[in-house]
Coordinates of N, CA and C and ligand atoms in Angstrom, one line a residue:
M1 N 16.8 -27.5 93.9 CA 17.0 -28.2 93.2 C 15.9 -29.2 92.7
S2 N 15.2 -29.7 91.6 CA 13.9 -29.9 91.1 C 14.2 -31.2 91.7
L3 N 13.0 -31.8 92.2 CA 13.5 -33.5 91.9 C 13.9 -34.4 91.5
I4 N 13.3 -33.9 90.2 CA 13.3 -34.7 88.7 C 14.9 -34.7 88.3
D5 N 15.1 -33.2 88.8 CA 17.2 -32.8 88.6 C 18.0 -33.8 89.9
A6 N 17.4 -33.7 90.4 CA 18.5 -34.8 91.6 C 18.2 -36.2 91.2
A7 N 17.3 -36.8 90.7 CA 17.4 -38.4 90.1 C 18.1 -38.0 88.7
R8 N 18.3 -37.0 87.9 CA 19.2 -36.9 86.7 C 20.4 -37.6 87.1
E9 N 20.7 -36.4 88.6 CA 21.9 -36.3 88.8 C 22.8 -37.6 89.5
V10 N 21.6 -38.5 90.4 CA 22.3 -39.5 90.9 C 22.3 -40.7 90.2
R11 N 21.3 -40.5 88.9 CA 21.1 -42.1 87.8 C 22.9 -42.0 87.2
E12 N 23.1 -40.8 87.2 CA 25.0 -40.7 87.1 C 26.0 -41.8 88.1
N13 N 25.6 -42.0 88.9 CA 26.1 -42.4 89.9 C 25.9 -44.0 89.9
A14 N 25.0 -45.2 88.8 CA 24.0 -46.1 88.5 C 25.6 -46.8 88.7
Y15 N 25.2 -48.2 89.3 CA 26.4 -49.2 89.3 C 25.4 -50.4 88.8
A16 N 25.8 -50.5 87.0 CA 25.0 -51.0 86.4 C 25.7 -51.9 85.1
P17 N 26.5 -52.6 85.4 CA 27.3 -53.1 84.0 C 26.7 -54.2 83.8
Y18 N 25.3 -55.6 84.1 CA 25.0 -56.1 83.6 C 23.8 -55.7 83.3
S19 N 23.0 -55.0 83.2 CA 21.9 -54.5 82.3 C 21.7 -53.4 81.7
H20 N 23.0 -52.6 82.1 CA 23.5 -51.3 81.1 C 22.3 -50.1 80.8
F21 N 20.9 -50.7 82.3 CA 20.3 -49.8 82.6 C 20.1 -48.6 83.8
R22 N 20.6 -47.8 83.6 CA 21.1 -46.5 84.3 C 19.8 -46.1 84.9
V23 N 19.4 -46.3 86.2 CA 17.7 -45.6 86.7 C 18.4 -44.6 88.5
G24 N 18.0 -43.6 87.6 CA 17.8 -42.9 89.1 C 16.2 -42.3 89.9
A25 N 16.5 -42.4 91.0 CA 15.2 -42.3 91.9 C 15.7 -40.8 93.1
A26 N 14.0 -39.6 93.1 CA 14.5 -38.9 94.5 C 13.5 -38.6 94.7
L27 N 13.0 -38.7 96.3 CA 12.2 -38.9 97.2 C 12.4 -37.1 98.3
R28 N 11.2 -36.5 97.8 CA 10.5 -35.6 99.0 C 10.0 -36.4 100.0
G29 N 11.3 -35.6 101.3 CA 10.6 -36.1 102.9 C 9.4 -35.0 103.3
R30 N 9.0 -35.8 104.3 CA 8.5 -34.3 105.1 C 8.5 -33.3 104.8
S31 N 10.2 -33.3 105.5 CA 10.7 -32.0 105.9 C 10.7 -31.3 105.2
G32 N 10.9 -31.7 103.7 CA 11.4 -30.9 102.1 C 12.6 -31.4 101.8
R33 N 13.4 -32.7 102.9 CA 14.8 -32.6 102.4 C 14.7 -33.7 101.6
I34 N 15.1 -33.8 100.2 CA 15.3 -35.1 99.2 C 16.5 -35.9 99.2
Y35 N 16.3 -36.9 98.7 CA 17.4 -38.4 99.5 C 17.1 -39.2 98.2
K36 N 18.2 -38.8 97.8 CA 18.7 -39.9 96.1 C 19.3 -41.3 96.2
G37 N 18.7 -42.4 95.6 CA 19.1 -43.4 95.1 C 19.1 -43.7 93.5
C38 N 20.2 -44.5 93.4 CA 20.5 -45.2 91.9 C 20.4 -46.5 92.1
N39 N 20.2 -47.9 91.6 CA 20.3 -49.1 90.9 C 22.0 -49.4 91.4
V40 N 22.1 -50.5 92.0 CA 23.6 -51.3 92.2 C 23.5 -52.4 91.9
E41 N 23.7 -52.8 91.0 CA 23.3 -54.7 90.3 C 24.7 -55.2 91.0
N42 N 24.3 -56.5 90.9 CA 25.1 -57.5 92.2 C 25.8 -58.6 90.4
V43 N 26.5 -59.6 90.6 CA 27.4 -60.1 89.5 C 26.6 -61.6 90.0
A44 N 25.9 -62.0 91.4 CA 24.2 -62.6 91.4 C 23.5 -61.5 91.1
Y45 N 22.8 -61.5 90.0 CA 21.9 -60.4 90.2 C 20.8 -60.5 91.0
P46 N 20.4 -61.5 91.3 CA 18.9 -61.1 92.1 C 19.3 -60.0 93.3
E47 N 20.5 -59.6 93.6 CA 20.8 -59.6 95.1 C 21.6 -57.6 94.8
G48 N 21.4 -56.9 93.3 CA 20.6 -56.1 92.6 C 19.9 -55.6 93.7
T49 N 19.8 -53.9 93.7 CA 19.1 -53.3 94.0 C 18.5 -51.8 93.1
C50 N 17.1 -51.3 93.5 CA 16.7 -50.7 92.7 C 16.8 -49.4 93.0
A51 N 16.6 -48.5 92.0 CA 17.1 -46.8 92.6 C 16.1 -46.8 93.4
E52 N 15.0 -46.5 93.5 CA 14.1 -46.0 94.4 C 14.1 -47.0 96.0
A53 N 14.8 -48.1 95.8 CA 15.1 -48.7 97.0 C 16.2 -48.3 97.9
G54 N 17.1 -47.5 97.1 CA 18.2 -46.8 97.7 C 17.7 -45.6 97.8
A55 N 16.9 -44.9 97.5 CA 16.6 -43.8 97.6 C 16.0 -43.7 99.2
I56 N 14.7 -44.8 99.6 CA 14.2 -45.2 100.5 C 15.3 -45.7 101.7
A57 N 16.1 -45.9 101.5 CA 17.2 -46.3 102.4 C 17.8 -45.6 103.0
A58 N 18.0 -44.4 101.6 CA 19.0 -43.0 102.3 C 18.1 -42.4 102.9
M59 N 16.0 -41.9 103.0 CA 15.4 -41.6 103.6 C 15.4 -42.2 105.3
V60 N 15.3 -43.3 104.8 CA 14.6 -43.7 106.4 C 16.4 -43.3 107.3
A61 N 17.5 -44.3 106.3 CA 19.0 -43.6 107.7 C 18.7 -42.2 108.2
A62 N 18.1 -41.3 107.6 CA 18.5 -39.6 107.7 C 17.4 -39.7 108.7
G63 N 16.1 -40.0 109.5 CA 15.2 -40.2 110.3 C 13.8 -40.0 110.0
E64 N 14.0 -40.0 108.1 CA 12.7 -40.2 108.1 C 12.0 -40.8 107.9
T65 N 10.4 -41.4 107.7 CA 10.1 -42.0 107.2 C 8.4 -41.7 106.4
E66 N 8.3 -40.8 106.4 CA 7.1 -40.4 105.2 C 7.9 -39.6 104.2
L67 N 7.4 -40.2 102.8 CA 7.6 -39.9 101.7 C 6.6 -38.7 101.0
I68 N 7.1 -37.2 100.3 CA 5.6 -37.1 99.9 C 5.4 -36.5 98.6
E69 N 6.6 -36.7 98.0 CA 7.1 -36.6 96.0 C 7.9 -38.2 95.9
V70 N 7.7 -39.0 94.6 CA 9.3 -39.7 94.1 C 8.9 -39.0 92.5
A71 N 9.8 -38.3 92.4 CA 10.4 -39.4 91.1 C 11.3 -39.9 90.3
V72 N 11.6 -40.5 89.3 CA 12.3 -41.8 89.0 C 12.7 -41.2 87.2
I73 N 14.0 -41.5 87.1 CA 14.4 -41.7 85.1 C 14.9 -42.3 85.2
A74 N 15.1 -42.9 83.9 CA 16.1 -43.3 83.3 C 15.9 -43.2 81.7
D75 N 16.9 -43.7 80.8 CA 17.6 -43.6 79.6 C 16.0 -44.7 78.7
S76 N 15.0 -44.6 78.6 CA 14.4 -45.6 78.1 C 13.3 -44.5 77.0
P77 N 13.3 -45.3 76.3 CA 11.7 -44.8 74.8 C 10.7 -44.4 75.8
A78 N 10.1 -45.5 77.0 CA 9.0 -44.2 77.4 C 9.4 -44.1 79.2
P79 N 8.9 -43.7 80.0 CA 8.6 -42.9 81.0 C 8.9 -44.8 81.9
V80 N 10.4 -45.3 82.6 CA 9.8 -46.2 83.7 C 8.6 -46.6 85.0
P81 N 7.6 -48.0 84.4 CA 7.3 -47.9 85.9 C 8.0 -48.3 86.8
P82 N 7.7 -48.2 88.2 CA 8.8 -49.2 89.3 C 8.5 -50.6 89.0
C83 N 8.5 -51.3 90.1 CA 8.9 -52.7 89.5 C 8.0 -52.6 90.9
G84 N 7.4 -54.2 90.6 CA 6.6 -54.5 91.7 C 7.2 -54.8 93.0
G85 N 8.0 -54.9 93.6 CA 8.3 -54.4 94.3 C 8.7 -53.4 95.1
C86 N 9.1 -52.1 93.7 CA 9.4 -50.7 94.8 C 8.1 -50.2 94.9
R87 N 6.9 -50.8 94.2 CA 5.9 -50.1 94.1 C 5.1 -50.3 95.7
Q88 N 5.8 -51.2 96.6 CA 4.9 -51.9 97.7 C 6.2 -51.0 97.8
K89 N 7.4 -51.2 97.9 CA 8.5 -50.2 99.4 C 7.8 -48.5 99.4
L90 N 7.4 -47.9 98.1 CA 6.9 -46.7 98.1 C 5.9 -46.7 98.9
A91 N 5.1 -47.2 98.4 CA 3.4 -48.0 99.6 C 4.0 -47.6 101.3
E92 N 5.2 -47.8 101.5 CA 5.2 -48.3 103.2 C 5.7 -46.4 103.6
F93 N 5.8 -46.0 102.8 CA 5.5 -44.9 103.2 C 6.0 -43.1 102.4
G94 N 4.8 -43.9 101.5 CA 3.8 -42.7 101.2 C 2.2 -42.8 100.9
R95 N 2.1 -41.8 101.2 CA -0.1 -41.6 101.3 C -0.4 -42.0 99.4
H96 N -2.1 -42.3 99.0 CA -2.1 -42.9 98.1 C -1.9 -42.3 96.8
D97 N -2.2 -40.7 97.8 CA -1.9 -39.6 96.5 C -0.4 -38.7 96.3
V98 N 0.5 -39.0 96.7 CA 1.8 -39.2 97.1 C 2.0 -39.0 95.4
P99 N 2.3 -37.5 94.8 CA 2.7 -37.8 92.9 C 3.6 -38.3 93.0
V100 N 4.7 -39.0 91.7 CA 4.9 -39.6 91.1 C 5.7 -39.2 90.3
T101 N 6.1 -38.9 89.6 CA 7.0 -38.3 88.0 C 8.0 -39.0 87.7
L102 N 7.4 -40.0 86.8 CA 8.2 -41.2 85.5 C 8.7 -39.7 84.7
A103 N 10.1 -40.4 84.4 CA 10.7 -39.3 83.4 C 11.9 -40.2 82.4
T104 N 12.2 -39.4 81.3 CA 13.5 -40.1 80.5 C 14.9 -39.3 80.4
V105 N 15.4 -39.2 80.3 CA 16.4 -38.9 80.1 C 16.4 -37.6 78.4
G106 N 15.1 -38.6 77.7 CA 14.8 -38.2 76.5 C 14.0 -36.4 76.8
G107 N 12.9 -36.5 77.5 CA 12.2 -35.6 78.3 C 11.0 -35.7 78.2
A108 N 10.8 -36.9 78.2 CA 8.8 -37.4 78.4 C 8.9 -37.5 80.0
T109 N 7.7 -37.1 80.1 CA 7.3 -37.2 81.4 C 5.9 -38.0 81.7
L110 N 5.8 -38.4 82.7 CA 4.3 -39.3 83.0 C 4.3 -39.3 84.8
Q111 N 2.8 -38.6 84.3 CA 2.8 -37.7 86.4 C 1.6 -38.7 86.4
T112 N 2.3 -39.4 88.1 CA 0.9 -41.4 87.9 C 1.4 -40.6 89.9
S113 N 0.5 -41.4 90.8 CA 0.6 -41.3 92.3 C 0.5 -43.0 92.9
V114 N 1.0 -43.0 93.8 CA 1.6 -44.0 94.5 C 0.2 -45.1 94.6
G115 N -1.3 -44.2 94.9 CA -2.2 -45.6 95.2 C -2.6 -45.7 93.8
E116 N -2.5 -44.9 92.6 CA -2.4 -45.3 91.1 C -1.1 -46.7 91.2
L117 N 0.0 -46.4 91.3 CA 0.9 -47.8 91.1 C 0.3 -49.2 91.8
L118 N -0.2 -49.3 92.9 CA -0.5 -50.1 93.7 C -1.8 -49.9 94.2
P119 N -2.9 -50.2 93.7 CA -3.9 -50.3 93.6 C -4.6 -51.6 94.2
G120 N -4.8 -51.8 95.3 CA -5.7 -52.7 96.6 C -4.0 -53.3 97.0
R121 N -3.0 -52.6 97.4 CA -1.9 -52.6 97.8 C -2.4 -53.1 99.6
F122 N -1.5 -54.0 99.8 CA -1.4 -54.9 101.5 C -0.9 -54.3 102.4
E123 N -2.1 -54.1 102.9 CA -1.5 -52.6 104.2 C -1.9 -53.7 105.6
A124 N -0.8 -53.5 106.9 CA -0.9 -53.3 108.3 C -2.9 -53.0 108.5
S125 N -4.2 -53.3 107.5 CA -5.0 -52.9 108.2 C -5.7 -54.3 108.2
H126 N -4.6 -55.3 106.9 CA -5.4 -56.4 106.4 C -5.0 -57.7 107.7
M127 N -4.3 -57.3 108.2 CA -3.4 -58.1 109.5 C -4.6 -58.1 110.4
G128 N -5.4 -56.9 110.5 CA -6.4 -57.0 111.4 C -5.5 -56.1 112.8
R129 N -4.9 -55.3 112.2 CA -4.7 -54.6 112.9 C -4.9 -52.9 112.2
A130 N -3.9 -51.8 113.1 CA -4.4 -50.7 112.9 C -3.5 -50.5 111.8
Ligands
THU201 N1 15.4 -50.5 88.1 C1 15.2 -50.1 88.5 O1 16.3 -49.7 89.4 N2 14.1 -49.1 88.9 C2 13.1 -49.7 88.4 O2 11.7 -48.8 88.6 C3 13.2 -50.1 87.8 C4 14.6 -51.1 86.8 C5 16.8 -51.0 87.6 C6 16.7 -53.1 87.9 C7 18.5 -53.0 87.4 O3 19.2 -52.9 88.4 C8 17.6 -52.5 86.3 O4 16.7 -51.5 86.2 C9 17.1 -53.4 85.0 O5 15.9 -53.9 85.3

């Protein structure tokens, strides 16, 4: 299954009764395994979580800490860019050159990378550590 098909599939399980905006994300770990996540909203709005965060949690829970490819899909007029927090979360586990495909249910796609999504990212080196 392609990464974007995996994202499309998991999007069906999104829990978005407040925004009605369902998002699916899929990541490929270094092992080749695919991890999926969808947005999970909450009546206390800030407690909701993004699809990307769910997919990252699934990857880490499975014992992997490096992602090599990302796909995100939503039913939006244009491919939806990950929020600022998700960009930082993706950057934690993906190198600058990791490809990110943003897609719409309608079939539009935008190709970018973890580095392009978060230039000037905060890294461990900024704390004077390796
Ligand atoms: N959302 C995601 O899951 N990922 C994104 O990249 C953008 C936004 C979710 C959060 C919230 O449940 C809904 O979309 C509307 O913001």
